[in-house]
Amino acid sequence: MRGQWVLVLGASSGLGRAIALAAARAGANIAGVHFDTSAAEPRVTALLAELRGYGGRAELFNANAANHTARARLVAELAGLTGPDGIRVLVHSLAFGALAPFLPVGEEPAVTPRQLDMTLNVMAHSLVYWTQDLHAAGLLAPGSRIFALTSAGSSRVQRHYGAVSAAKAALESHVRQLALELGGSGVAVNALRAGVTITPALLRIPGHESYVERARATNPGGRLTTPEDVAEAVLTLTRGDSTWITGNVIGVDGGELLT
């Protein structure tokens, strides 16, 4: 991956951060998009220094990756940044959505249309829009790979997870459709289904403690999935020139879904 550009949407924490660091260690140049407040600036500055410390180029952009105007501006900047080689790897790791029940429970209100639309847009539809714009700009050359991060929540639900579950299901559907339409261009598109992983997004889910412990107790590997496991999967699937693995939901969970 030396000298090739990796674009990570959601690069400042969790799975996106781990993938950006692993790719940088492998010699890649990193373009990361994150959406943070000023309170996170020291952490983001430290991440940028660490990425550059591996010898490649790295740029982090603080912008809302799900905003159409911001995306258009960033794609134009990326075209100038990457040059004719474009983006070797696009990683969609946007984890921001409403955690509310579909029906009210006591004093807890039901999810609103705005919240539901926002969750689907950020966590699913934005993959399509980024792919459209990068393709139109000529930044997805033959051999490029696109990875979207999904979870078992695409088919498993709990009270507060309905909107995110719908987004994950839509995301996997988008992956299949994009794989079909980009197949003739030599671009592979896959979803990586991480197992239960301790990330900031996970810690925001009400009641996460119970299924974290259940996953830890029943995973055949005897532990939870780590962000580094997912990062290694991205590197493994990016090595070589073949794009014949495409349109899949690939488990990166130590066999967690089996149990």
Coordinates of C-alpha atoms in Angstrom, one line a residue:
M1 CA 0.0 0.0 0.0
R2 CA 3.0 2.3 0.0
G3 CA 2.3 5.6 -1.5
Q4 CA -1.4 4.8 -2.1
W5 CA -4.2 6.9 -0.7
V6 CA -6.7 5.5 1.8
L7 CA -9.8 7.6 2.6
V8 CA -11.4 6.9 5.9
L9 CA -14.8 8.5 6.8
G10 CA -15.0 8.5 10.5
A11 CA -11.2 8.5 11.1
S12 CA -10.8 10.0 14.6
S13 CA -12.0 7.2 16.8
G14 CA -13.1 3.6 17.0
L15 CA -12.7 1.4 13.9
G16 CA -11.9 4.2 11.5
R17 CA -9.0 5.3 13.7
A18 CA -7.6 1.8 13.9
I19 CA -7.9 1.3 10.1
A20 CA -6.2 4.7 9.4
L21 CA -3.3 3.8 11.7
A22 CA -2.8 0.3 10.3
A23 CA -2.9 1.6 6.7
A24 CA -0.3 4.3 7.6
R25 CA 2.0 1.7 9.2
A26 CA 1.7 -0.2 5.9
G27 CA 3.0 2.8 4.0
A28 CA -0.3 4.3 2.8
N29 CA -1.1 8.0 2.6
I30 CA -4.2 8.8 4.7
A31 CA -7.0 11.2 4.1
G32 CA -9.4 11.2 7.1
V33 CA -12.7 12.9 7.6
H34 CA -14.0 13.3 11.1
F35 CA -16.7 15.5 12.8
D36 CA -15.5 16.6 16.2
T37 CA -15.9 19.6 18.5
S38 CA -12.9 21.8 19.7
A39 CA -12.6 19.6 22.8
A40 CA -11.3 16.8 20.6
E41 CA -8.7 18.9 19.0
P42 CA -5.7 17.6 21.1
R43 CA -6.7 14.0 20.4
V44 CA -7.0 14.7 16.7
T45 CA -3.8 16.6 16.5
A46 CA -2.0 13.7 18.2
L47 CA -3.6 11.2 15.7
L48 CA -2.4 13.3 12.8
A49 CA 1.2 13.4 14.2
E50 CA 1.1 9.6 14.7
L51 CA -0.1 9.0 11.1
R52 CA 2.6 11.2 9.7
G53 CA 5.1 9.6 11.9
Y54 CA 5.0 6.4 9.8
G55 CA 6.5 8.3 6.8
G56 CA 3.5 8.8 4.5
R57 CA 1.3 11.8 3.9
A58 CA -1.7 12.4 6.1
E59 CA -4.5 15.0 6.2
L60 CA -7.5 15.1 8.5
F61 CA -10.6 17.1 7.6
N62 CA -13.0 18.2 10.3
A63 CA -16.3 18.2 8.4
N64 CA -19.7 16.5 8.4
A65 CA -19.2 13.6 5.9
A66 CA -22.9 13.3 5.5
N67 CA -23.4 16.9 4.4
H68 CA -23.8 17.3 0.6
T69 CA -22.0 20.6 0.5
A70 CA -19.1 19.4 2.6
R71 CA -18.7 16.3 0.6
A72 CA -18.5 18.2 -2.7
R73 CA -15.8 20.4 -1.2
L74 CA -13.8 17.5 0.2
V75 CA -14.0 15.5 -3.1
A76 CA -12.5 18.5 -4.9
E77 CA -9.7 18.8 -2.3
L78 CA -9.1 15.0 -2.5
A79 CA -8.7 15.3 -6.3
G80 CA -5.9 17.8 -5.8
L81 CA -4.4 15.8 -3.0
T82 CA -4.2 12.4 -4.5
G83 CA -3.5 13.3 -8.1
P84 CA -4.2 11.0 -11.0
D85 CA -3.8 7.8 -8.9
G86 CA -7.0 8.6 -6.9
I87 CA -8.2 6.6 -3.9
R88 CA -7.0 3.1 -3.5
V89 CA -9.3 2.4 -0.5
L90 CA -12.4 4.0 0.8
V91 CA -13.5 3.1 4.3
H92 CA -17.0 4.1 5.4
S93 CA -17.0 4.1 9.2
L94 CA -19.7 6.6 10.1
A95 CA -21.4 5.7 13.4
F96 CA -23.8 8.4 14.4
G97 CA -27.5 7.6 14.7
A98 CA -30.6 7.9 16.9
L99 CA -30.9 5.4 19.8
A100 CA -34.6 5.6 20.6
P101 CA -37.4 3.1 20.5
F102 CA -39.9 3.1 17.7
L103 CA -42.8 3.3 20.2
P104 CA -42.7 5.5 23.4
V105 CA -41.9 3.8 26.7
G106 CA -43.1 5.6 29.8
E107 CA -41.4 9.1 29.6
E108 CA -39.1 8.0 26.8
P109 CA -40.3 9.4 23.5
A110 CA -40.4 7.4 20.2
V111 CA -37.9 8.1 17.4
T112 CA -38.9 11.0 15.2
P113 CA -39.0 11.2 11.4
R114 CA -36.0 13.6 11.5
Q115 CA -34.0 11.2 13.7
L116 CA -34.8 8.2 11.5
D117 CA -33.9 10.0 8.3
M118 CA -30.7 11.3 9.8
T119 CA -29.6 7.8 10.9
L120 CA -30.3 6.3 7.6
N121 CA -28.5 9.1 5.8
V122 CA -25.4 9.2 7.9
M123 CA -24.9 5.5 8.4
A124 CA -26.1 4.1 5.1
H125 CA -27.0 6.5 2.3
S126 CA -23.8 8.5 2.6
L127 CA -21.9 5.5 1.3
V128 CA -23.8 5.8 -2.0
Y129 CA -23.3 9.6 -2.2
W130 CA -19.5 9.4 -1.6
T131 CA -19.1 6.6 -4.1
Q132 CA -21.1 8.6 -6.7
D133 CA -19.0 11.7 -6.2
L134 CA -15.6 9.9 -6.1
H135 CA -16.5 7.9 -9.2
A136 CA -17.6 11.1 -11.1
A137 CA -14.4 12.7 -10.1
G138 CA -12.3 9.8 -11.5
L139 CA -10.9 9.0 -8.1
L140 CA -11.9 5.3 -8.1
A141 CA -9.6 3.5 -10.5
P142 CA -9.6 -0.2 -11.4
G143 CA -8.2 -2.0 -8.3
S144 CA -9.8 0.3 -5.8
R145 CA -11.6 -1.2 -2.8
I146 CA -14.6 0.1 -0.8
F147 CA -15.3 -1.1 2.6
A148 CA -18.4 -0.3 4.7
L149 CA -18.5 -1.3 8.3
T150 CA -21.7 -3.1 9.4
S151 CA -22.7 -5.3 12.4
A152 CA -24.9 -8.1 13.4
G153 CA -27.4 -5.4 14.2
S154 CA -28.5 -5.5 10.5
S155 CA -30.6 -8.5 11.5
R156 CA -30.6 -8.4 15.3
V157 CA -32.5 -5.8 17.2
Q158 CA -33.2 -4.4 20.7
R159 CA -35.4 -1.7 21.9
H160 CA -33.2 1.3 21.3
Y161 CA -31.5 0.0 18.2
G162 CA -34.2 0.1 15.6
A163 CA -33.0 3.1 13.6
V164 CA -29.4 1.9 13.6
S165 CA -30.5 -1.7 12.7
A166 CA -32.4 -0.3 9.7
A167 CA -29.3 1.7 8.6
K168 CA -27.1 -1.3 8.8
A169 CA -29.5 -3.4 6.8
A170 CA -29.7 -0.6 4.2
L171 CA -25.9 -0.3 4.2
E172 CA -25.5 -4.0 3.3
S173 CA -28.0 -3.6 0.5
H174 CA -26.1 -0.6 -0.8
V175 CA -22.9 -2.6 -0.8
R176 CA -24.5 -5.3 -3.0
Q177 CA -25.9 -2.8 -5.5
L178 CA -22.6 -0.8 -5.7
A179 CA -20.7 -4.0 -6.2
L180 CA -22.9 -4.8 -9.1
E181 CA -22.6 -1.4 -10.7
L182 CA -18.9 -1.0 -10.2
G183 CA -17.9 -4.6 -11.1
G184 CA -17.2 -3.6 -14.7
S185 CA -14.9 -0.8 -13.5
G186 CA -12.7 -3.2 -11.5
V187 CA -13.7 -1.7 -8.1
A188 CA -14.6 -4.1 -5.3
V189 CA -17.2 -3.2 -2.7
N190 CA -17.7 -5.2 0.5
A191 CA -19.1 -4.8 4.0
L192 CA -17.1 -5.9 7.0
R193 CA -19.3 -7.2 9.9
A194 CA -17.3 -6.6 13.0
G195 CA -18.2 -8.5 16.1
V196 CA -19.0 -6.7 19.4
T197 CA -16.2 -4.2 19.7
I198 CA -15.6 -1.7 22.5
T199 CA -15.8 1.7 20.7
P200 CA -17.3 5.1 21.6
A201 CA -20.3 4.3 19.4
L202 CA -21.0 1.0 21.3
L203 CA -20.7 2.7 24.7
R204 CA -23.6 5.1 23.8
I205 CA -26.0 2.2 23.3
P206 CA -28.3 1.8 26.3
G207 CA -27.9 -1.7 27.9
H208 CA -24.7 -2.5 26.0
E209 CA -23.1 -4.1 29.0
S210 CA -25.3 -7.2 28.9
Y211 CA -24.5 -8.2 25.3
V212 CA -20.8 -7.3 25.7
E213 CA -20.6 -9.8 28.4
R214 CA -22.6 -12.4 26.5
A215 CA -20.3 -11.9 23.4
R216 CA -17.2 -12.2 25.6
A217 CA -18.5 -15.4 27.2
T218 CA -19.6 -17.2 24.0
N219 CA -17.2 -16.0 21.2
P220 CA -15.3 -19.1 20.0
G221 CA -12.1 -17.0 20.1
G222 CA -12.6 -16.4 23.8
R223 CA -12.5 -12.6 23.6
L224 CA -14.2 -9.6 22.0
T225 CA -13.3 -8.3 18.6
T226 CA -10.9 -5.4 18.6
P227 CA -10.6 -2.4 16.2
E228 CA -7.2 -3.8 15.2
D229 CA -8.9 -7.1 14.1
V230 CA -11.0 -5.1 11.7
A231 CA -8.0 -3.0 10.5
E232 CA -6.1 -6.1 9.7
A233 CA -9.0 -7.5 7.7
V234 CA -9.0 -4.3 5.5
L235 CA -5.2 -4.7 4.9
T236 CA -5.6 -8.4 4.1
L237 CA -8.4 -7.7 1.6
T238 CA -6.5 -4.9 0.0
R239 CA -3.2 -6.7 -0.7
G240 CA -2.8 -7.8 -4.3
D241 CA -4.6 -6.7 -7.4
S242 CA -7.6 -8.9 -7.5
T243 CA -11.0 -7.3 -7.0
W244 CA -12.9 -10.6 -7.4
I245 CA -14.0 -10.7 -3.8
T246 CA -16.9 -8.2 -4.0
G247 CA -20.5 -7.8 -2.9
N248 CA -20.1 -9.6 0.3
V249 CA -20.8 -9.2 4.0
I250 CA -17.6 -10.6 5.5
G251 CA -17.6 -11.5 9.2
V252 CA -14.6 -10.2 11.3
D253 CA -15.8 -11.5 14.6
G254 CA -13.9 -14.7 15.6
G255 CA -17.0 -16.7 14.9
E256 CA -19.2 -14.7 17.2
L257 CA -22.2 -14.9 15.0
L258 CA -22.1 -18.7 15.1
T259 CA -22.9 -18.7 18.8

